[in-house]
Short mmCIF file of C-alpha atoms in Angstrom, two decimals:
data_model
loop_
_atom_site.label_atom_id
_atom_site.label_comp_id
_atom_site.label_asym_id
_atom_site.label_seq_id
_atom_site.Cartn_x
_atom_site.Cartn_y
_atom_site.Cartn_z
CA MET S 1 -61.06 -36.21 49.16
CA ARG S 2 -60.74 -39.57 51.59
CA ALA S 3 -56.54 -40.00 51.15
CA VAL S 4 -55.92 -36.60 51.25
CA LEU S 5 -57.57 -35.59 54.48
CA THR S 6 -56.10 -38.94 55.52
CA PHE S 7 -52.64 -37.98 54.50
CA LEU S 8 -53.42 -34.41 56.67
CA GLY S 9 -55.23 -36.75 59.97
CA ALA S 10 -51.99 -38.80 59.84
CA THR S 11 -50.06 -35.85 59.98
CA ALA S 12 -51.53 -34.30 63.04
CA ALA S 13 -51.85 -37.39 64.96
CA VAL S 14 -48.02 -38.55 64.71
CA ILE S 15 -47.58 -34.46 65.86
CA ALA S 16 -49.41 -35.10 68.96
CA VAL S 17 -47.81 -38.12 69.47
CA SER S 18 -43.81 -37.36 68.53
CA GLY S 19 -44.33 -33.74 67.55
CA VAL S 20 -43.67 -31.42 64.84
CA SER S 21 -40.52 -32.97 63.62
CA LEU S 22 -41.26 -36.87 63.55
CA ALA S 23 -44.20 -35.73 61.82
CA ALA S 24 -42.31 -33.70 58.94
CA TYR S 25 -40.31 -37.52 58.67
CA ALA S 26 -43.18 -39.40 58.15
CA THR S 27 -44.91 -37.05 55.93
CA TRP S 28 -41.55 -37.32 53.30
CA ASP S 29 -41.51 -41.32 53.87
CA VAL S 30 -44.78 -41.20 52.53
CA THR S 31 -45.08 -38.19 49.61
CA ARG S 32 -41.33 -39.68 49.14
CA SER S 33 -43.53 -41.94 46.77
CA VAL S 34 -46.38 -39.31 45.77
CA THR S 35 -45.95 -39.10 41.62
CA THR S 36 -45.90 -35.13 42.05
CA VAL S 37 -46.70 -32.49 39.14
CA SER S 38 -46.27 -28.55 38.31
CA LEU S 39 -48.85 -26.55 38.47
CA LEU S 40 -48.22 -23.02 36.84
CA SER S 41 -47.42 -21.81 40.27
CA ASP S 42 -44.97 -23.90 40.92
CA LEU S 43 -43.20 -23.50 37.88
CA PRO S 44 -40.25 -20.00 37.89
CA THR S 45 -41.59 -16.39 35.78
CA GLU S 46 -39.34 -15.37 33.42
CA GLY S 47 -39.44 -11.13 33.53
CA ALA S 48 -39.14 -8.18 31.53
CA ASP S 49 -35.61 -8.09 31.08
CA GLY S 50 -35.20 -12.18 31.11
CA THR S 51 -34.60 -13.07 34.06
CA SER S 52 -36.27 -16.25 35.73
CA THR S 53 -37.59 -16.01 39.41
CA ALA S 54 -37.90 -19.56 41.10
CA PRO S 55 -41.64 -19.18 42.80
CA ALA S 56 -41.71 -19.26 46.81
CA PRO S 57 -41.35 -21.47 48.80
CA PRO S 58 -43.88 -23.49 50.30
CA PRO S 59 -45.19 -21.60 53.29
CA SER S 60 -46.61 -22.22 56.64
CA ILE S 61 -50.90 -22.09 56.53
CA ASP S 62 -50.23 -19.58 59.42
CA ALA S 63 -48.52 -17.53 56.58
CA ILE S 64 -51.24 -17.91 53.70
CA ASP S 65 -53.22 -14.68 53.44
CA GLY S 66 -56.65 -15.57 53.52
CA GLY S 67 -56.37 -18.89 54.26
CA VAL S 68 -55.74 -21.80 51.82
CA ASN S 69 -56.90 -23.04 48.59
CA MET S 70 -56.80 -26.89 46.85
CA VAL S 71 -57.89 -28.14 43.80
CA LEU S 72 -59.64 -32.56 44.39
CA VAL S 73 -60.15 -34.29 41.66
CA GLY S 74 -61.36 -37.96 41.95
CA SER S 75 -59.69 -39.45 38.32
CA ASP S 76 -61.85 -42.37 36.15
CA THR S 77 -58.69 -43.47 34.39
CA ARG S 78 -58.35 -47.50 34.18
CA THR S 79 -54.72 -47.01 33.47
CA GLY S 80 -52.41 -49.49 35.41
CA GLN S 81 -55.72 -50.30 37.49
CA GLY S 82 -56.50 -53.62 36.56
CA ASP S 83 -59.85 -54.78 34.91
CA LEU S 84 -62.05 -54.12 38.21
CA TYR S 85 -63.61 -50.92 36.73
CA GLY S 86 -64.35 -51.25 32.87
CA GLU S 87 -62.31 -50.92 29.61
CA ASP S 88 -59.50 -48.75 29.43
CA GLU S 89 -60.82 -46.27 26.89
CA GLY S 90 -57.73 -44.07 26.91
CA GLY S 91 -57.79 -40.48 28.56
CA ALA S 92 -58.84 -39.46 31.57
CA LEU S 93 -61.61 -37.83 32.79
CA ASN S 94 -62.05 -35.74 36.41
CA ASP S 95 -64.98 -37.03 37.30
CA VAL S 96 -64.98 -35.93 40.86
CA THR S 97 -63.77 -32.35 41.19
CA MET S 98 -63.45 -30.18 44.75
CA LEU S 99 -62.25 -27.49 45.85
CA ILE S 100 -61.06 -26.73 49.39
CA HIS S 101 -60.88 -23.89 51.46
CA ILE S 102 -59.47 -23.08 55.01
CA ALA S 103 -60.14 -20.46 56.73
CA GLN S 104 -56.79 -18.31 57.88
CA ASP S 105 -57.86 -18.91 61.72
CA HIS S 106 -58.67 -22.40 60.87
CA SER S 107 -62.23 -22.13 62.18
CA SER S 108 -63.86 -22.94 59.35
CA ALA S 109 -63.53 -25.52 55.80
CA THR S 110 -65.84 -25.41 52.54
CA VAL S 111 -65.94 -28.24 50.47
CA VAL S 112 -67.32 -27.25 46.51
CA SER S 113 -68.28 -29.89 44.45
CA PHE S 114 -68.58 -29.17 40.79
CA PRO S 115 -70.80 -31.76 38.60
CA ARG S 116 -69.09 -33.83 36.56
CA ASP S 117 -71.64 -31.94 33.61
CA LEU S 118 -71.15 -28.16 34.66
CA MET S 119 -71.06 -26.41 31.22
CA VAL S 120 -67.68 -24.47 31.29
CA ASP S 121 -65.49 -21.86 29.73
CA LEU S 122 -62.41 -24.15 29.42
CA PRO S 123 -58.78 -21.86 29.71
CA GLU S 124 -56.23 -21.98 27.47
CA CYS S 125 -54.51 -25.13 28.24
CA PRO S 126 -51.09 -26.94 27.28
CA ASP S 127 -53.17 -29.35 24.79
CA GLY S 128 -56.73 -27.66 23.66
CA GLY S 129 -57.78 -23.75 23.83
CA GLU S 130 -60.82 -21.60 24.93
CA TYR S 131 -64.08 -23.12 24.18
CA THR S 132 -67.16 -24.42 26.03
CA ALA S 133 -66.96 -28.34 27.75
CA PRO S 134 -68.26 -30.02 30.87
CA ILE S 135 -65.96 -29.73 33.43
CA ASN S 136 -65.02 -33.08 32.97
CA THR S 137 -63.05 -32.52 30.42
CA ALA S 138 -60.61 -30.38 31.82
CA LEU S 139 -57.98 -33.14 32.98
CA SER S 140 -58.18 -34.97 29.25
CA LEU S 141 -56.63 -31.38 28.34
CA GLY S 142 -53.37 -30.68 29.95
CA GLY S 143 -54.22 -33.39 33.38
CA LEU S 144 -54.15 -31.74 36.48
CA PRO S 145 -53.10 -27.99 35.97
CA CYS S 146 -55.70 -28.05 33.29
CA VAL S 147 -58.10 -28.30 35.83
CA VAL S 148 -56.85 -25.95 38.45
CA LEU S 149 -57.08 -23.36 36.08
CA THR S 150 -60.67 -24.19 34.85
CA ILE S 151 -60.76 -24.07 38.52
CA GLU S 152 -59.25 -20.35 39.05
CA SER S 153 -61.18 -19.44 35.57
CA LEU S 154 -64.28 -19.83 36.92
CA THR S 155 -64.20 -18.94 41.15
CA GLY S 156 -61.49 -16.05 40.66
CA LEU S 157 -59.63 -18.00 43.80
CA SER S 158 -55.95 -18.76 43.45
CA ILE S 159 -55.01 -22.06 43.95
CA PRO S 160 -51.74 -23.35 45.37
CA PHE S 161 -52.36 -26.66 46.28
CA ALA S 162 -53.49 -29.82 44.12
CA ALA S 163 -54.64 -33.88 44.33
CA MET S 164 -55.38 -36.47 42.38
CA ILE S 165 -56.84 -40.15 43.36
CA GLU S 166 -57.49 -43.09 41.06
CA PHE S 167 -59.74 -45.93 41.89
CA ASN S 168 -57.46 -47.83 43.88
CA GLY S 169 -57.23 -45.73 46.52
CA VAL S 170 -59.66 -45.21 47.31
CA ILE S 171 -60.28 -48.85 47.47
CA GLU S 172 -56.93 -49.55 50.14
CA MET S 173 -57.81 -46.11 51.44
CA SER S 174 -61.37 -47.64 52.66
CA ASN S 175 -59.71 -51.16 53.43
CA ALA S 176 -57.15 -49.14 55.65
CA LEU S 177 -60.04 -47.69 57.71
CA GLY S 178 -61.53 -50.31 57.91
CA GLY S 179 -65.46 -49.09 56.18
CA VAL S 180 -67.70 -45.74 57.11
CA PRO S 181 -71.14 -46.02 58.03
CA VAL S 182 -73.44 -45.37 55.41
CA CYS S 183 -77.09 -44.43 56.20
CA VAL S 184 -79.53 -45.53 53.20
CA ALA S 185 -82.90 -43.96 52.97
CA GLU S 186 -84.60 -46.01 49.77
CA ARG S 187 -82.68 -49.16 48.11
CA ILE S 188 -80.05 -47.84 45.53
CA ASP S 189 -79.70 -50.38 42.97
CA ASP S 190 -76.75 -49.42 40.00
CA ASP S 191 -75.63 -52.02 37.80
CA TYR S 192 -73.20 -49.86 36.47
CA THR S 193 -70.86 -49.84 39.26
CA ASN S 194 -72.53 -52.63 41.10
CA ILE S 195 -73.42 -51.43 44.27
CA HIS S 196 -76.87 -52.76 45.41
CA LEU S 197 -77.98 -51.45 49.65
CA ASP S 198 -81.17 -51.89 51.05
CA PRO S 199 -82.54 -48.72 53.52
CA GLY S 200 -80.02 -49.16 56.70
CA THR S 201 -77.15 -48.40 57.76
CA TRP S 202 -74.07 -50.19 55.75
CA ASP S 203 -69.96 -50.09 57.09
CA LEU S 204 -69.01 -49.60 53.28
CA LYS S 205 -65.46 -50.25 52.34
CA GLY S 206 -63.57 -51.86 49.48
CA ALA S 207 -65.27 -51.88 46.30
CA ASP S 208 -68.78 -51.11 48.13
CA ALA S 209 -67.26 -48.14 49.16
CA LEU S 210 -66.38 -47.08 45.44
CA GLY S 211 -68.96 -48.44 43.83
CA PHE S 212 -71.17 -45.99 46.25
CA LEU S 213 -69.11 -42.64 45.61
CA ARG S 214 -68.98 -43.65 42.03
CA THR S 215 -73.24 -44.41 41.29
CA ARG S 216 -74.99 -42.10 40.06
CA HIS S 217 -77.78 -43.51 38.26
CA GLY S 218 -78.62 -45.41 41.79
CA VAL S 219 -79.68 -42.06 43.70
CA GLY S 220 -81.58 -39.42 43.26
CA ASP S 221 -82.53 -38.67 39.87
CA GLY S 222 -79.78 -40.50 38.02
CA SER S 223 -77.79 -37.62 37.66
CA ASP S 224 -74.23 -36.13 38.53
CA ILE S 225 -76.20 -33.54 40.93
CA GLY S 226 -77.30 -36.71 42.96
CA ARG S 227 -74.17 -38.45 43.05
CA ILE S 228 -72.56 -35.53 44.73
CA SER S 229 -75.12 -34.98 47.52
CA SER S 230 -75.26 -38.56 48.19
CA GLN S 231 -71.01 -37.83 48.06
CA GLN S 232 -71.57 -35.94 50.65
CA VAL S 233 -73.25 -37.98 53.16
CA PHE S 234 -70.48 -40.16 52.76
CA LEU S 235 -67.61 -38.06 53.11
CA SER S 236 -69.76 -36.41 56.21
CA SER S 237 -69.89 -39.61 57.93
CA MET S 238 -66.26 -40.81 57.05
CA ILE S 239 -64.42 -37.61 58.68
CA ARG S 240 -66.83 -38.65 62.07
CA THR S 241 -65.90 -41.70 61.90
CA ILE S 242 -62.01 -41.15 62.21
CA LYS S 243 -62.58 -37.98 64.93
CA SER S 244 -64.58 -39.94 66.98
CA GLY S 245 -63.01 -42.98 67.28
CA SER S 246 -58.97 -43.75 67.82
CA THR S 247 -58.04 -43.52 64.45
CA LEU S 248 -56.79 -40.68 65.20
CA THR S 249 -54.52 -41.03 68.09
CA ASP S 250 -53.02 -43.56 66.35
CA ALA S 251 -50.31 -42.87 64.58
CA THR S 252 -48.98 -46.28 63.49
CA LYS S 253 -52.71 -47.05 61.94
CA LEU S 254 -52.89 -43.36 60.56
CA TYR S 255 -49.52 -43.99 59.20
CA GLY S 256 -50.54 -47.12 57.30
CA LEU S 257 -53.56 -44.95 55.66
CA ALA S 258 -51.49 -42.65 54.04
CA LYS S 259 -48.38 -45.10 52.78
CA ALA S 260 -51.91 -47.01 51.61
CA ALA S 261 -52.68 -44.29 49.28
CA ALA S 262 -49.39 -42.82 48.74
CA SER S 263 -49.08 -44.68 44.94
CA ASN S 264 -52.28 -44.29 43.92
CA MET S 265 -51.98 -40.45 44.29
CA THR S 266 -50.67 -37.33 42.47
CA LEU S 267 -49.89 -34.18 44.73
CA SER S 268 -49.16 -30.96 43.29
CA ASP S 269 -45.28 -30.14 43.93
CA ARG S 270 -45.76 -27.07 46.91
CA LEU S 271 -48.26 -29.51 48.59
CA ALA S 272 -46.05 -32.75 48.58
CA SER S 273 -43.50 -30.90 51.18
CA PRO S 274 -43.50 -32.36 54.34
CA ASP S 275 -43.98 -28.34 55.74
CA THR S 276 -46.68 -27.57 53.76
CA MET S 277 -48.31 -30.73 55.19
CA VAL S 278 -47.85 -30.29 58.58
CA SER S 279 -48.91 -27.31 58.52
CA ILE S 280 -52.29 -27.35 57.14
CA ALA S 281 -52.56 -30.55 59.00
CA LEU S 282 -51.79 -28.73 62.51
CA ALA S 283 -55.37 -26.22 60.82
CA LEU S 284 -57.29 -28.79 60.80
CA LYS S 285 -56.67 -31.31 63.23
CA ASP S 286 -59.31 -29.61 66.36
CA MET S 287 -61.99 -28.11 63.62
CA ASP S 288 -65.53 -28.16 64.46
CA LEU S 289 -67.10 -30.46 62.59
CA SER S 290 -70.33 -28.20 62.22
CA LYS S 291 -67.91 -25.26 60.96
CA VAL S 292 -67.41 -28.11 57.53
CA SER S 293 -69.09 -27.46 55.04
CA PHE S 294 -70.04 -29.42 52.27
CA VAL S 295 -71.85 -27.28 49.21
CA ALA S 296 -72.43 -28.16 45.60
CA TYR S 297 -71.72 -25.49 42.56
CA PRO S 298 -75.23 -24.49 42.51
CA ASN S 299 -76.94 -25.34 38.37
CA TYR S 300 -79.67 -25.74 36.72
CA TYR S 301 -80.84 -26.62 33.35
CA ALA S 302 -80.59 -24.41 30.79
CA ASP S 303 -82.23 -24.09 27.09
CA TRP S 304 -78.49 -23.74 25.87
CA VAL S 305 -77.16 -26.57 27.32
CA PRO S 306 -76.80 -30.11 25.64
CA ALA S 307 -79.85 -32.05 27.35
CA GLY S 308 -78.02 -34.07 30.26
CA LYS S 309 -75.48 -30.78 31.09
CA VAL S 310 -76.45 -28.39 33.55
CA ALA S 311 -76.02 -24.74 33.60
CA PRO S 312 -74.16 -22.91 36.03
CA ASP S 313 -76.16 -20.48 38.40
CA GLU S 314 -73.34 -17.59 38.29
CA ASP S 315 -75.42 -15.41 40.79
CA SER S 316 -75.49 -17.83 43.78
CA ALA S 317 -72.22 -18.77 42.61
CA ALA S 318 -70.82 -15.01 43.23
CA ILE S 319 -71.97 -14.93 46.52
CA LEU S 320 -70.47 -18.38 47.20
CA PHE S 321 -67.06 -17.94 45.60
CA ALA S 322 -67.83 -13.79 47.55
CA ALA S 323 -67.76 -15.79 51.19
CA ILE S 324 -64.69 -18.21 49.96
CA ALA S 325 -62.27 -14.78 48.59
CA ALA S 326 -63.28 -12.99 51.78
CA ASP S 327 -62.60 -16.32 54.04
CA GLN S 328 -65.79 -16.23 55.55
CA PRO S 329 -67.86 -19.17 56.67
CA ILE S 330 -70.57 -20.10 55.47
CA ALA S 331 -74.22 -20.52 56.17
CA LEU S 332 -77.01 -22.84 54.60
CA ALA S 333 -80.57 -22.54 53.73
CA GLN S 334 -81.38 -25.96 55.05
CA THR S 335 -79.28 -29.25 55.10
CA GLY S 336 -79.51 -32.11 52.41
CA GLY S 337 -79.94 -32.10 48.81
CA LEU S 338 -81.27 -34.01 45.63
CA ALA S 339 -80.09 -37.77 46.62
CA SER S 340 -79.63 -37.01 50.77
CA ALA S 341 -81.83 -36.48 53.64
CA ALA S 342 -81.77 -36.23 57.32
CA ASP S 343 -81.74 -39.16 59.33
CA PRO S 344 -84.64 -39.92 61.57
CA ASN S 345 -81.91 -41.84 63.89
CA ALA S 346 -79.28 -39.54 64.34
CA PRO S 347 -78.27 -39.24 67.94
CA ALA S 348 -79.54 -36.21 69.91
CA VAL S 349 -77.40 -33.72 69.91
CA THR S 350 -76.77 -32.37 74.13
CA PRO S 351 -76.25 -29.37 75.32
CA ALA S 352 -72.45 -28.56 76.77
CA PRO S 353 -72.09 -29.29 80.27
CA GLY S 354 -73.46 -25.95 82.08
CA THR S 355 -75.66 -24.41 79.15
CA VAL S 356 -78.95 -23.75 79.75
CA PRO S 357 -80.66 -24.19 76.46
CA PRO S 358 -82.68 -21.11 76.01
CA ALA S 359 -85.95 -19.56 76.53
CA THR S 360 -88.76 -20.71 74.60
CA ALA S 361 -92.46 -18.48 74.11
CA PRO S 362 -95.60 -20.32 74.67
CA PRO S 363 -96.87 -21.27 71.85
CA ALA S 364 -99.31 -19.28 69.85
CA ASP S 365 -102.74 -20.54 69.52
CA PRO S 366 -103.66 -21.66 66.45
CA SER S 367 -107.89 -20.42 67.35
CA ALA S 368 -107.28 -16.59 67.24
CA PRO S 369 -107.76 -14.52 64.20
CA VAL S 370 -104.47 -12.62 63.11
CA ASP S 371 -105.34 -9.10 63.15
CA PRO S 372 -102.82 -7.85 59.55
CA SER S 373 -102.01 -4.46 60.78
CA ALA S 374 -100.06 -5.78 64.00
CA PRO S 375 -96.78 -3.99 64.51
CA ALA S 376 -94.46 -6.46 63.90
CA ASP S 377 -92.24 -7.30 66.38
CA PRO S 378 -89.48 -4.94 66.91
CA SER S 379 -87.43 -7.18 69.34
CA ALA S 380 -87.79 -10.07 66.25
CA PRO S 381 -84.20 -11.18 64.73
CA ALA S 382 -84.61 -10.17 61.03
CA THR S 383 -83.88 -13.32 58.73
CA PRO S 384 -80.61 -12.28 56.58
CA GLU S 385 -80.83 -12.47 52.97
CA PRO S 386 -78.31 -14.56 50.83
CA GLY S 387 -75.12 -12.21 50.79
CA GLU S 388 -76.10 -10.79 54.07
CA VAL S 389 -73.86 -11.97 57.37
CA ASP S 390 -75.89 -14.08 60.39
CA ALA S 391 -76.14 -13.81 63.58
CA SER S 392 -73.22 -16.60 64.33
CA GLY S 393 -71.13 -14.04 61.31
CA ALA S 394 -71.72 -16.44 58.47
CA VAL S 395 -72.44 -15.67 54.61
CA VAL S 396 -75.77 -17.04 54.03
CA LEU S 397 -75.93 -18.55 51.01
CA PRO S 398 -79.20 -18.62 48.22
CA GLY S 399 -81.76 -21.31 48.54
CA ASP S 400 -80.49 -23.60 45.43
CA VAL S 401 -76.79 -24.33 46.87
CA LYS S 402 -77.62 -27.31 48.44
CA GLY S 403 -75.12 -29.42 50.81
CA GLN S 404 -74.31 -30.59 55.09
CA THR S 405 -71.54 -29.88 57.38
CA ALA S 406 -69.81 -32.59 58.79
CA ALA S 407 -72.17 -32.39 61.58
CA ASP S 408 -75.13 -33.53 60.03
CA TYR S 409 -76.48 -36.83 59.96
CA THR S 410 -78.13 -37.70 56.28
CA CYS S 411 -79.28 -41.23 54.20
CA SER S 412 -78.56 -41.17 50.47
CA ILE S 413 -81.65 -41.90 48.41
CA GLY S 414 -82.04 -44.28 46.26
CA ASN S 415 -83.18 -43.73 42.54
CA GLU S 416 -86.54 -45.84 42.01
#
C-alpha cells in the first residue's frame, strides 16, 4: 500500500505544481518501468458469434460508477530479493492482501485487510480448481489475477485494478520517505523478522520498517490478526506524515519516491495507465484523514478450520461489503485492534476556527436514586444498530470489525 499511495501522491503533487499534462508524463515515465499483468477484466471477451470485444479503455475516476475498487498485495517472494529475507523456498504467497474502495464523490476511502490465515473458497484460477484453503495461497495458484478473483468471489465486488509490491520495494520506499514515526506501547521482540523495539516512538525506515510490517510473532497474540492492527498503526502514521509535511508539495521528492518503487512493483494493465493514475490521485489528494478507514475482515476461530486458521464471519462481513457496494462511508464501533490501542500522548484536537463546542448537561449525581419506571428521554438520540446509518451518514459496523481511521493516533502492542 505504501508504494501505491506514494505513486498516487506523487501524481497529485505534480498536478498541483505543474498541471495535468506534466503529471501524466511523469506518471508515464515511472510506470513504463513497472511490470504489468492482465486481469480477466483487462482481456478481450469473445461473444456467442465468435467476435472478440476489447475491454473498455481506462476511464477517469469520475466516470466509474460507484467509486473505485483496488486490490493491493504484499508478496513474500524471495526471488530476486537478495539473501536478506531467508531462503528462496519457491513460489510466492500473498501474505498481505488489502482491498481499497474510494468513494465516487471522493469524500471517503475504506481499506480492508484480509488475514492471511482466513479460510476461503478459492475460485477456479488458471493453475488450480475450486477448493477451500487459506487466502494467502491464491497468489501461488494464479498470480495477481487469482488474488483478485478470490477477493471478488468473497466480497461480491467488481475489482478492475490491482497492484503488488515485494520486500525490496518496501525498504526503498521507506528510505526515500525518510522514515515513519511509529508508537510502541509494549516492547516488541521478534527474532524471525529481526525487529526489537522498546516502548516509545520510533522513526522506522529501511529494514526496520519492513520488519515492523512483517512481524506477527512480536505483536498482539502472535497471530496475523494482531499483525494487521499493527500494520494499521504504521499506515495511518505514514499517511499523516505525507500529508502534514512538505512531501506533497515537493514534486521532485515524490517523483523520486515513485521511481524507487517502480522496479519492485507489478500493476494491472489499466492501473498502470497514466490517465488512471492521475484520476485516482486527484480523488485522494484532499481527502479528510478521518474519512480514510482501515478495517480487518471479520473472522473467528472455528472447529471446522485447521489449527491456527480463522473462519470468515459472514454476517458481519455482509454489512461491511454492502456498505462498500452502496458506496457508503463506514463507522467503527471503537478504535483499535488486537495489537493496537489509542496513543495516550496523541495531540489534542482543537475546534476549527469559528466553531463553538456543543453545550453539555451537568453530570448526574451518582448518589441520586434511579427510578426504573422513569420514561426514556425522547430527545436523546437513538444508538444505531450495526448496519444502520448514523447521524453522519455512515454505516455502523458490528463490534467485531476492528480498525481505525488515518486520523486516529494509535500504538502497537507487543506480544509478551
